[in-house]
């Protein structure tokens, strides 16, 4: 009873030790299981999840993988239960031949925790193989004189099973001449031997049939048999003898197939048949019989298959030499395979991350690698490395496992993808190398704010721009990626002239295009400063600002504004006094009379002003400063100069196109303020008269001038007809009329020039008490005196001045006009189309005739010039439109100029009507007509 209790205590202690050993191995990452061979696929091996204390959610979520490094995967891990099961049917004899303990090794990797656990599964043997002999039949030749108790070795049976399932015993049956003896070999194996129990007699029996049976110790026991036939021979007294009892050879594993590794030799002293030695393999361990070939005649052992040190490093053979008489000798051959560095290191990526955030901490594991070399010794010693320039390093994890971890901070903006090359090399000579590449994407973190292409932006915008016009485009780039790099633009808050900035400009959120929402006016806003913000799409969003300066460029959109003299509408009731200046008749040339003051709301060149005299009663009497606007006298004032001078000054800017304004000045030529007041009073009394009375007087004056003009034209026609008649009656060379003075024929050019000089633009309305009298452009009022001197008589048409005036010896003779004097381009009578710069003409050389015609028209013209309150008419009509309609102008007066020949003179009055009519339609719209020039022949 006490002994039983002691045995039970010893069992409990052994079981406790086993449990503690298993727990210790699990804690250090090593699990051991055992399973019998030949189990069906899917058989349970062990509960890995329970032994490693892994929860089921961990298996599903974090990912648990089984890695088997063998060529065939025999084990697998059940993904839902965490059980280790068989993946294939396992044959221990095929997997672990000649190995006493068959162990499968694999690893379990928990990817979420980056942990590796080793598993060893021992494959236990079952009795699934029968003992077998290399030869099913064997023939022995024994001499009849062989003494009893002689022993003859037999072939051993081979059983791949191990332990008690391996070969256990031999049995011999069939004949009483022989018995069986079993000897123990050096390795503990049993060697059967045939023992001659009694002498043979060839004459009694030439052959003996025997059966050798081998049995193993399994349950149930398995057996294998070999048939032995013994032939009784005549006497052979010398057996073959090997030169060496044991042969040992070392060959490298890369020796070529077919090479002879070793040659065994044996000698026999007999002659003839008994001296002929043959060689045979009696025993070959494992796969040696399939790898090596023994030449039976020569005794050479050759290589049939390639050697692999990793599969087998040594082989042992037993060679038998026998002669023709049945005598033999045994020798052992040991072949050792040496390792050659023929296997490069193998790098296997067990687990890795394909992408990682750029803000990952140093030490974060990104990959788990397994590195091994199938060679041995220095050839199998492996070292690994990673390029030092990369932000990663290698760390030893478990046995042949390495971890790739982050060694320093990552920056996606510098490197967005890493191809990490892990290099491994062994210690062989020469060294073999291998590598593996890990691709790793760096995920972006919003750590970069948008950056504008320029530090500041500026643009010039012309005023009066169209609303919605593109001003400029701002650009910003974000070094991040994806949504973090998507940039949107918006305006910062601001105000312009007490109005929100958003009412002036807007920015397109996606493109950064800046648009003007309204038309800018340089006179109101000359510069707009604003800030544009660029914001990325990260969370939280990052932004940056840039200043934008919009400079409004001035355009010439404002005409000059005359400040002095003020316009008539602004003068109001004091219009009579508006723009009236006093000029003493004693003023010298260059005396300051007045100054026109004007401003322009534009800027720069558009605001540069220039002044010029556009129209004047006496064109040569005054001049205007080009840049100052000062009105000064151009010459001495004469008694014949009109007391009231009307000046029209044009003010122009220098824009393109130029804009202009006009200012009207009335200059009164008077020596005292009293004369000035009298002149202004006479001008102010006219508006008090009834409008209808003034209109009638104007019509009468215009009718009188028209009648006088028609009568003068008829007279010219009569003179022309008379000359033509005389040319028909008198011979061509007759000089009957040569004595008639040329002054008796007055040309129409003088009258038209006079009428042109007093051509006015008069605006009249029937019920208005105000009128505006304005001299037209290009007036030639300086070509003739305004009225004839009072001391000269008015001659009648057709009289000779010599008959009209009594002879006065004291009077100085009238000077002849200078025929070389010419009018300037703007002073010549006639239309603009008839002014040819190459033509020349002179006025009539009789001053008396000219003054006579002027006196006839002067009264009506002065009435038209002084009636500035209620007179009406169109531009250049001299009041004719009030009677004959607004379409009537001086252009409707017939032009009767022809090629008039003046008797007694070589001059001819040339009609330029054809040229004038052809060009008047293309003129600038004026209603004034100018007479043609005279051509001197």
Tab-separated table of N, CA and C in Angstrom, residues 519-616:
chain	number	residue	atom	x	y	z
A	519	UNK	N	-17.951	98.798	-62.653
A	519	UNK	CA	-17.061	99.615	-63.467
A	519	UNK	C	-16.365	100.621	-62.561
A	520	UNK	N	-15.049	100.651	-62.601
A	520	UNK	CA	-14.271	101.551	-61.761
A	520	UNK	C	-14.214	102.949	-62.386
A	521	UNK	N	-14.176	103.925	-61.524
A	521	UNK	CA	-14.036	105.324	-61.950
A	521	UNK	C	-12.790	105.876	-61.272
A	522	UNK	N	-11.815	106.255	-62.109
A	522	UNK	CA	-10.553	106.744	-61.568
A	522	UNK	C	-10.745	107.968	-60.704
A	523	UNK	N	-11.753	108.773	-61.049
A	523	UNK	CA	-11.973	109.997	-60.287
A	523	UNK	C	-12.548	109.693	-58.901
A	524	UNK	N	-13.109	108.499	-58.712
A	524	UNK	CA	-13.644	108.112	-57.406
A	524	UNK	C	-12.679	107.204	-56.636
A	525	UNK	N	-12.176	106.188	-57.311
A	525	UNK	CA	-11.292	105.228	-56.667
A	525	UNK	C	-10.055	105.072	-57.553
A	526	UNK	N	-8.902	105.349	-56.979
A	526	UNK	CA	-7.671	105.247	-57.739
A	526	UNK	C	-6.878	103.988	-57.407
A	527	UNK	N	-7.162	103.363	-56.324
A	527	UNK	CA	-6.438	102.153	-55.934
A	527	UNK	C	-7.309	101.350	-54.978
A	528	UNK	N	-7.269	100.051	-55.154
A	528	UNK	CA	-8.016	99.132	-54.294
A	528	UNK	C	-7.012	98.120	-53.741
A	529	UNK	N	-6.904	98.074	-52.426
A	529	UNK	CA	-6.055	97.094	-51.769
A	529	UNK	C	-6.902	96.050	-51.062
A	530	UNK	N	-6.553	94.800	-51.239
A	530	UNK	CA	-7.348	93.723	-50.648
A	530	UNK	C	-6.431	92.550	-50.315
A	531	UNK	N	-6.969	91.611	-49.551
A	531	UNK	CA	-6.259	90.386	-49.174
A	531	UNK	C	-7.064	89.189	-49.653
A	532	UNK	N	-6.372	88.254	-50.298
A	532	UNK	CA	-6.987	87.006	-50.756
A	532	UNK	C	-6.444	85.885	-49.872
A	533	UNK	N	-7.347	85.094	-49.353
A	533	UNK	CA	-6.968	83.974	-48.476
A	533	UNK	C	-7.108	82.666	-49.241
A	534	UNK	N	-6.067	81.857	-49.162
A	534	UNK	CA	-6.082	80.502	-49.732
A	534	UNK	C	-6.156	79.511	-48.578
A	535	UNK	N	-7.124	78.593	-48.649
A	535	UNK	CA	-7.370	77.649	-47.563
A	535	UNK	C	-7.436	76.248	-48.142
A	536	UNK	N	-6.729	75.315	-47.502
A	536	UNK	CA	-6.754	73.948	-48.009
A	536	UNK	C	-7.943	73.188	-47.417
A	537	UNK	N	-8.100	71.928	-47.857
A	537	UNK	CA	-9.250	71.137	-47.431
A	537	UNK	C	-8.963	70.192	-46.303
A	538	UNK	N	-7.866	70.416	-45.569
A	538	UNK	CA	-7.535	69.531	-44.463
A	538	UNK	C	-8.406	69.784	-43.246
A	539	UNK	N	-8.205	68.945	-42.235
A	539	UNK	CA	-8.946	69.099	-40.983
A	539	UNK	C	-7.960	68.931	-39.829
A	540	UNK	N	-7.610	70.016	-39.144
A	540	UNK	CA	-8.110	71.376	-39.381
A	540	UNK	C	-7.455	71.996	-40.615
A	541	UNK	N	-8.161	72.952	-41.207
A	541	UNK	CA	-7.687	73.578	-42.437
A	541	UNK	C	-6.573	74.577	-42.117
A	542	UNK	N	-5.615	74.662	-43.040
A	542	UNK	CA	-4.528	75.638	-42.962
A	542	UNK	C	-4.714	76.661	-44.077
A	543	UNK	N	-4.289	77.888	-43.827
A	543	UNK	CA	-4.520	78.951	-44.804
A	543	UNK	C	-3.351	79.922	-44.791
A	544	UNK	N	-3.292	80.735	-45.849
A	544	UNK	CA	-2.315	81.810	-45.958
A	544	UNK	C	-2.949	82.943	-46.753
A	545	UNK	N	-2.424	84.131	-46.567
A	545	UNK	CA	-2.966	85.327	-47.202
A	545	UNK	C	-1.920	85.948	-48.113
A	546	UNK	N	-2.410	86.683	-49.109
A	546	UNK	CA	-1.549	87.458	-49.989
A	546	UNK	C	-2.245	88.785	-50.290
A	547	UNK	N	-1.445	89.819	-50.375
A	547	UNK	CA	-2.011	91.136	-50.654
A	547	UNK	C	-2.088	91.349	-52.150
A	548	UNK	N	-3.199	91.961	-52.573
A	548	UNK	CA	-3.455	92.265	-53.980
A	548	UNK	C	-3.711	93.761	-54.082
A	549	UNK	N	-3.011	94.403	-54.989
A	549	UNK	CA	-3.143	95.845	-55.191
A	549	UNK	C	-3.627	96.082	-56.610
A	550	UNK	N	-4.810	96.706	-56.717
A	550	UNK	CA	-5.401	97.025	-58.018
A	550	UNK	C	-5.253	98.531	-58.243
A	551	UNK	N	-4.495	98.880	-59.250
A	551	UNK	CA	-4.274	100.286	-59.597
A	551	UNK	C	-5.210	100.632	-60.750
A	552	UNK	N	-6.056	101.625	-60.534
A	552	UNK	CA	-7.018	102.064	-61.559
A	552	UNK	C	-6.292	103.009	-62.499
A	553	UNK	N	-6.290	102.676	-63.767
A	553	UNK	CA	-5.614	103.486	-64.780
A	553	UNK	C	-6.629	104.457	-65.371
A	554	UNK	N	-6.218	105.713	-65.413
A	554	UNK	CA	-7.120	106.768	-65.888
A	554	UNK	C	-7.311	106.664	-67.391
A	555	UNK	N	-8.541	106.969	-67.827
A	555	UNK	CA	-8.867	107.098	-69.234
A	555	UNK	C	-9.453	108.490	-69.470
A	556	UNK	N	-9.337	108.927	-70.684
A	556	UNK	CA	-9.798	110.281	-71.004
A	556	UNK	C	-11.317	110.264	-71.191
A	557	UNK	N	-12.010	110.269	-70.067
A	557	UNK	CA	-13.465	110.223	-70.114
A	557	UNK	C	-14.099	111.481	-69.536
A	558	UNK	N	-13.315	112.493	-69.261
A	558	UNK	CA	-13.841	113.756	-68.753
A	558	UNK	C	-13.327	114.890	-69.625
A	559	UNK	N	-14.270	115.628	-70.170
A	559	UNK	CA	-13.897	116.798	-70.973
A	559	UNK	C	-13.455	117.930	-70.044
A	560	UNK	N	-12.614	118.815	-70.546
A	560	UNK	CA	-12.220	119.960	-69.723
A	560	UNK	C	-13.445	120.774	-69.282
A	561	UNK	N	-13.369	121.305	-68.092
A	561	UNK	CA	-14.456	122.115	-67.531
A	561	UNK	C	-13.943	123.544	-67.374
A	562	UNK	N	-14.637	124.443	-68.035
A	562	UNK	CA	-14.245	125.861	-68.023
A	562	UNK	C	-14.794	126.498	-66.750
A	563	UNK	N	-13.865	127.022	-65.958
A	563	UNK	CA	-14.273	127.726	-64.735
A	563	UNK	C	-14.511	129.209	-64.987
A	564	UNK	N	-13.703	129.781	-65.860
A	564	UNK	CA	-13.895	131.184	-66.222
A	564	UNK	C	-13.532	131.345	-67.680
A	565	UNK	N	-14.384	132.022	-68.456
A	565	UNK	CA	-15.698	132.581	-68.056
A	565	UNK	C	-16.722	131.476	-67.879
A	566	UNK	N	-17.649	131.706	-66.908
A	566	UNK	CA	-18.666	130.675	-66.680
A	566	UNK	C	-19.596	130.564	-67.873
A	567	UNK	N	-20.160	129.408	-68.091
A	567	UNK	CA	-21.109	129.268	-69.214
A	567	UNK	C	-22.359	130.096	-68.971
A	568	UNK	N	-23.076	130.408	-70.042
A	568	UNK	CA	-24.261	131.268	-69.959
A	568	UNK	C	-25.317	130.671	-69.053
A	569	UNK	N	-25.502	129.353	-69.081
A	569	UNK	CA	-26.525	128.735	-68.222
A	569	UNK	C	-26.184	128.918	-66.756
A	570	UNK	N	-24.880	128.861	-66.437
A	570	UNK	CA	-24.494	129.044	-65.038
A	570	UNK	C	-24.556	130.498	-64.623
A	571	UNK	N	-24.413	131.440	-65.595
A	571	UNK	CA	-24.445	132.870	-65.248
A	571	UNK	C	-25.821	133.318	-64.833
A	572	UNK	N	-26.875	132.728	-65.381
A	572	UNK	CA	-28.252	133.058	-64.969
A	572	UNK	C	-28.639	134.462	-65.396
A	573	UNK	N	-29.136	135.233	-64.462
A	573	UNK	CA	-29.652	136.574	-64.778
A	573	UNK	C	-28.538	137.510	-65.175
A	574	UNK	N	-27.336	137.298	-64.786
A	574	UNK	CA	-26.231	138.187	-65.134
A	574	UNK	C	-25.516	137.768	-66.380
A	575	UNK	N	-26.236	137.193	-67.351
A	575	UNK	CA	-25.610	136.713	-68.568
A	575	UNK	C	-24.991	137.835	-69.370
A	576	UNK	N	-25.517	139.050	-69.253
A	576	UNK	CA	-24.952	140.173	-70.016
A	576	UNK	C	-23.543	140.466	-69.547
A	577	UNK	N	-23.293	140.292	-68.259
A	577	UNK	CA	-21.971	140.599	-67.693
A	577	UNK	C	-21.037	139.402	-67.698
A	578	UNK	N	-21.537	138.209	-68.081
A	578	UNK	CA	-20.717	137.000	-68.030
A	578	UNK	C	-19.658	137.042	-69.117
A	579	UNK	N	-18.379	136.864	-68.759
A	579	UNK	CA	-17.302	136.788	-69.728
A	579	UNK	C	-17.011	138.079	-70.438
A	580	UNK	N	-17.297	139.232	-69.846
A	580	UNK	CA	-17.037	140.534	-70.467
A	580	UNK	C	-15.748	141.087	-69.886
A	581	UNK	N	-14.816	141.416	-70.766
A	581	UNK	CA	-13.544	141.976	-70.369
A	581	UNK	C	-13.342	143.325	-71.055
A	582	UNK	N	-12.605	144.214	-70.407
A	582	UNK	CA	-12.316	145.558	-70.922
A	582	UNK	C	-10.906	145.570	-71.469
A	583	UNK	N	-10.778	146.063	-72.711
A	583	UNK	CA	-9.477	146.209	-73.357
A	583	UNK	C	-9.335	147.653	-73.828
A	584	UNK	N	-8.501	148.468	-73.201
A	584	UNK	CA	-8.301	149.862	-73.664
A	584	UNK	C	-7.771	149.868	-75.087
A	585	UNK	N	-8.260	150.834	-75.842
A	585	UNK	CA	-7.785	150.930	-77.234
A	585	UNK	C	-6.324	151.342	-77.306
A	586	UNK	N	-5.826	151.814	-76.224
A	586	UNK	CA	-4.411	152.210	-76.225
A	586	UNK	C	-3.499	151.051	-75.823
A	587	UNK	N	-4.033	149.829	-75.699
A	587	UNK	CA	-3.213	148.688	-75.283
A	587	UNK	C	-2.168	148.380	-76.329
A	588	UNK	N	-1.026	148.013	-75.845
A	588	UNK	CA	0.060	147.617	-76.727
A	588	UNK	C	-0.031	146.122	-77.026
A	589	UNK	N	0.652	145.689	-78.064
A	589	UNK	CA	0.657	144.243	-78.357
A	589	UNK	C	1.230	143.454	-77.177
A	590	UNK	N	0.560	142.355	-76.818
A	590	UNK	CA	0.978	141.513	-75.693
A	590	UNK	C	0.334	141.875	-74.384
A	591	UNK	N	-0.551	142.908	-74.407
A	591	UNK	CA	-1.208	143.281	-73.155
A	591	UNK	C	-2.210	142.191	-72.759
A	592	UNK	N	-2.243	141.877	-71.440
A	592	UNK	CA	-3.150	140.865	-70.924
A	592	UNK	C	-4.568	141.410	-70.894
A	593	UNK	N	-5.482	140.706	-71.554
A	593	UNK	CA	-6.884	141.122	-71.611
A	593	UNK	C	-7.712	140.272	-70.645
A	594	UNK	N	-7.560	138.998	-70.683
A	594	UNK	CA	-8.333	138.082	-69.844
A	594	UNK	C	-7.576	136.762	-69.756
A	595	UNK	N	-8.085	135.880	-68.940
A	595	UNK	CA	-7.489	134.558	-68.800
A	595	UNK	C	-8.601	133.523	-68.686
A	596	UNK	N	-8.526	132.498	-69.536
A	596	UNK	CA	-9.482	131.406	-69.497
A	596	UNK	C	-8.948	130.358	-68.519
A	597	UNK	N	-9.776	130.048	-67.545
A	597	UNK	CA	-9.390	129.087	-66.511
A	597	UNK	C	-10.235	127.826	-66.689
A	598	UNK	N	-9.566	126.670	-66.836
A	598	UNK	CA	-10.264	125.381	-67.024
A	598	UNK	C	-9.522	124.298	-66.254
A	599	UNK	N	-10.263	123.289	-65.885
A	599	UNK	CA	-9.706	122.120	-65.192
A	599	UNK	C	-10.221	120.856	-65.868
A	600	UNK	N	-9.497	119.750	-65.632
A	600	UNK	CA	-9.893	118.443	-66.168
A	600	UNK	C	-9.832	117.437	-65.022
A	601	UNK	N	-10.937	116.698	-64.830
A	601	UNK	CA	-11.009	115.747	-63.723
A	601	UNK	C	-10.117	114.533	-63.926
A	602	UNK	N	-9.598	114.314	-65.147
A	602	UNK	CA	-8.708	113.191	-65.383
A	602	UNK	C	-7.331	113.480	-64.797
A	603	UNK	N	-6.396	112.559	-65.028
A	603	UNK	CA	-5.060	112.697	-64.484
A	603	UNK	C	-4.039	112.447	-65.572
A	604	UNK	N	-2.806	112.898	-65.288
A	604	UNK	CA	-1.723	112.642	-66.221
A	604	UNK	C	-1.897	113.395	-67.513
A	605	UNK	N	-1.548	112.722	-68.571
A	605	UNK	CA	-1.629	113.348	-69.885
A	605	UNK	C	-3.054	113.702	-70.249
A	606	UNK	N	-4.007	112.946	-69.725
A	606	UNK	CA	-5.405	113.260	-70.023
A	606	UNK	C	-5.850	114.577	-69.401
A	607	UNK	N	-5.081	115.104	-68.444
A	607	UNK	CA	-5.452	116.357	-67.789
A	607	UNK	C	-4.591	117.528	-68.251
A	608	UNK	N	-3.675	117.288	-69.176
A	608	UNK	CA	-2.893	118.398	-69.706
A	608	UNK	C	-3.774	119.192	-70.666
A	609	UNK	N	-3.882	120.467	-70.439
A	609	UNK	CA	-4.794	121.310	-71.214
A	609	UNK	C	-3.993	122.259	-72.102
A	610	UNK	N	-4.561	122.513	-73.251
A	610	UNK	CA	-4.011	123.513	-74.178
A	610	UNK	C	-5.160	124.386	-74.672
A	611	UNK	N	-4.831	125.630	-74.957
A	611	UNK	CA	-5.830	126.635	-75.344
A	611	UNK	C	-5.490	127.136	-76.740
A	612	UNK	N	-6.557	127.387	-77.501
A	612	UNK	CA	-6.373	127.994	-78.823
A	612	UNK	C	-7.614	128.797	-79.174
A	613	UNK	N	-7.369	129.793	-79.944
A	613	UNK	CA	-8.460	130.697	-80.368
A	613	UNK	C	-9.135	130.093	-81.573
A	614	UNK	N	-10.391	129.748	-81.409
A	614	UNK	CA	-11.127	129.099	-82.496
A	614	UNK	C	-11.863	130.094	-83.380
A	615	UNK	N	-12.378	131.181	-82.786
A	615	UNK	CA	-13.186	132.124	-83.566
A	615	UNK	C	-13.036	133.504	-82.916
A	616	UNK	N	-12.970	134.506	-83.737
A	616	UNK	CA	-12.836	135.876	-83.237
A	616	UNK	C	-13.444	136.846	-84.233
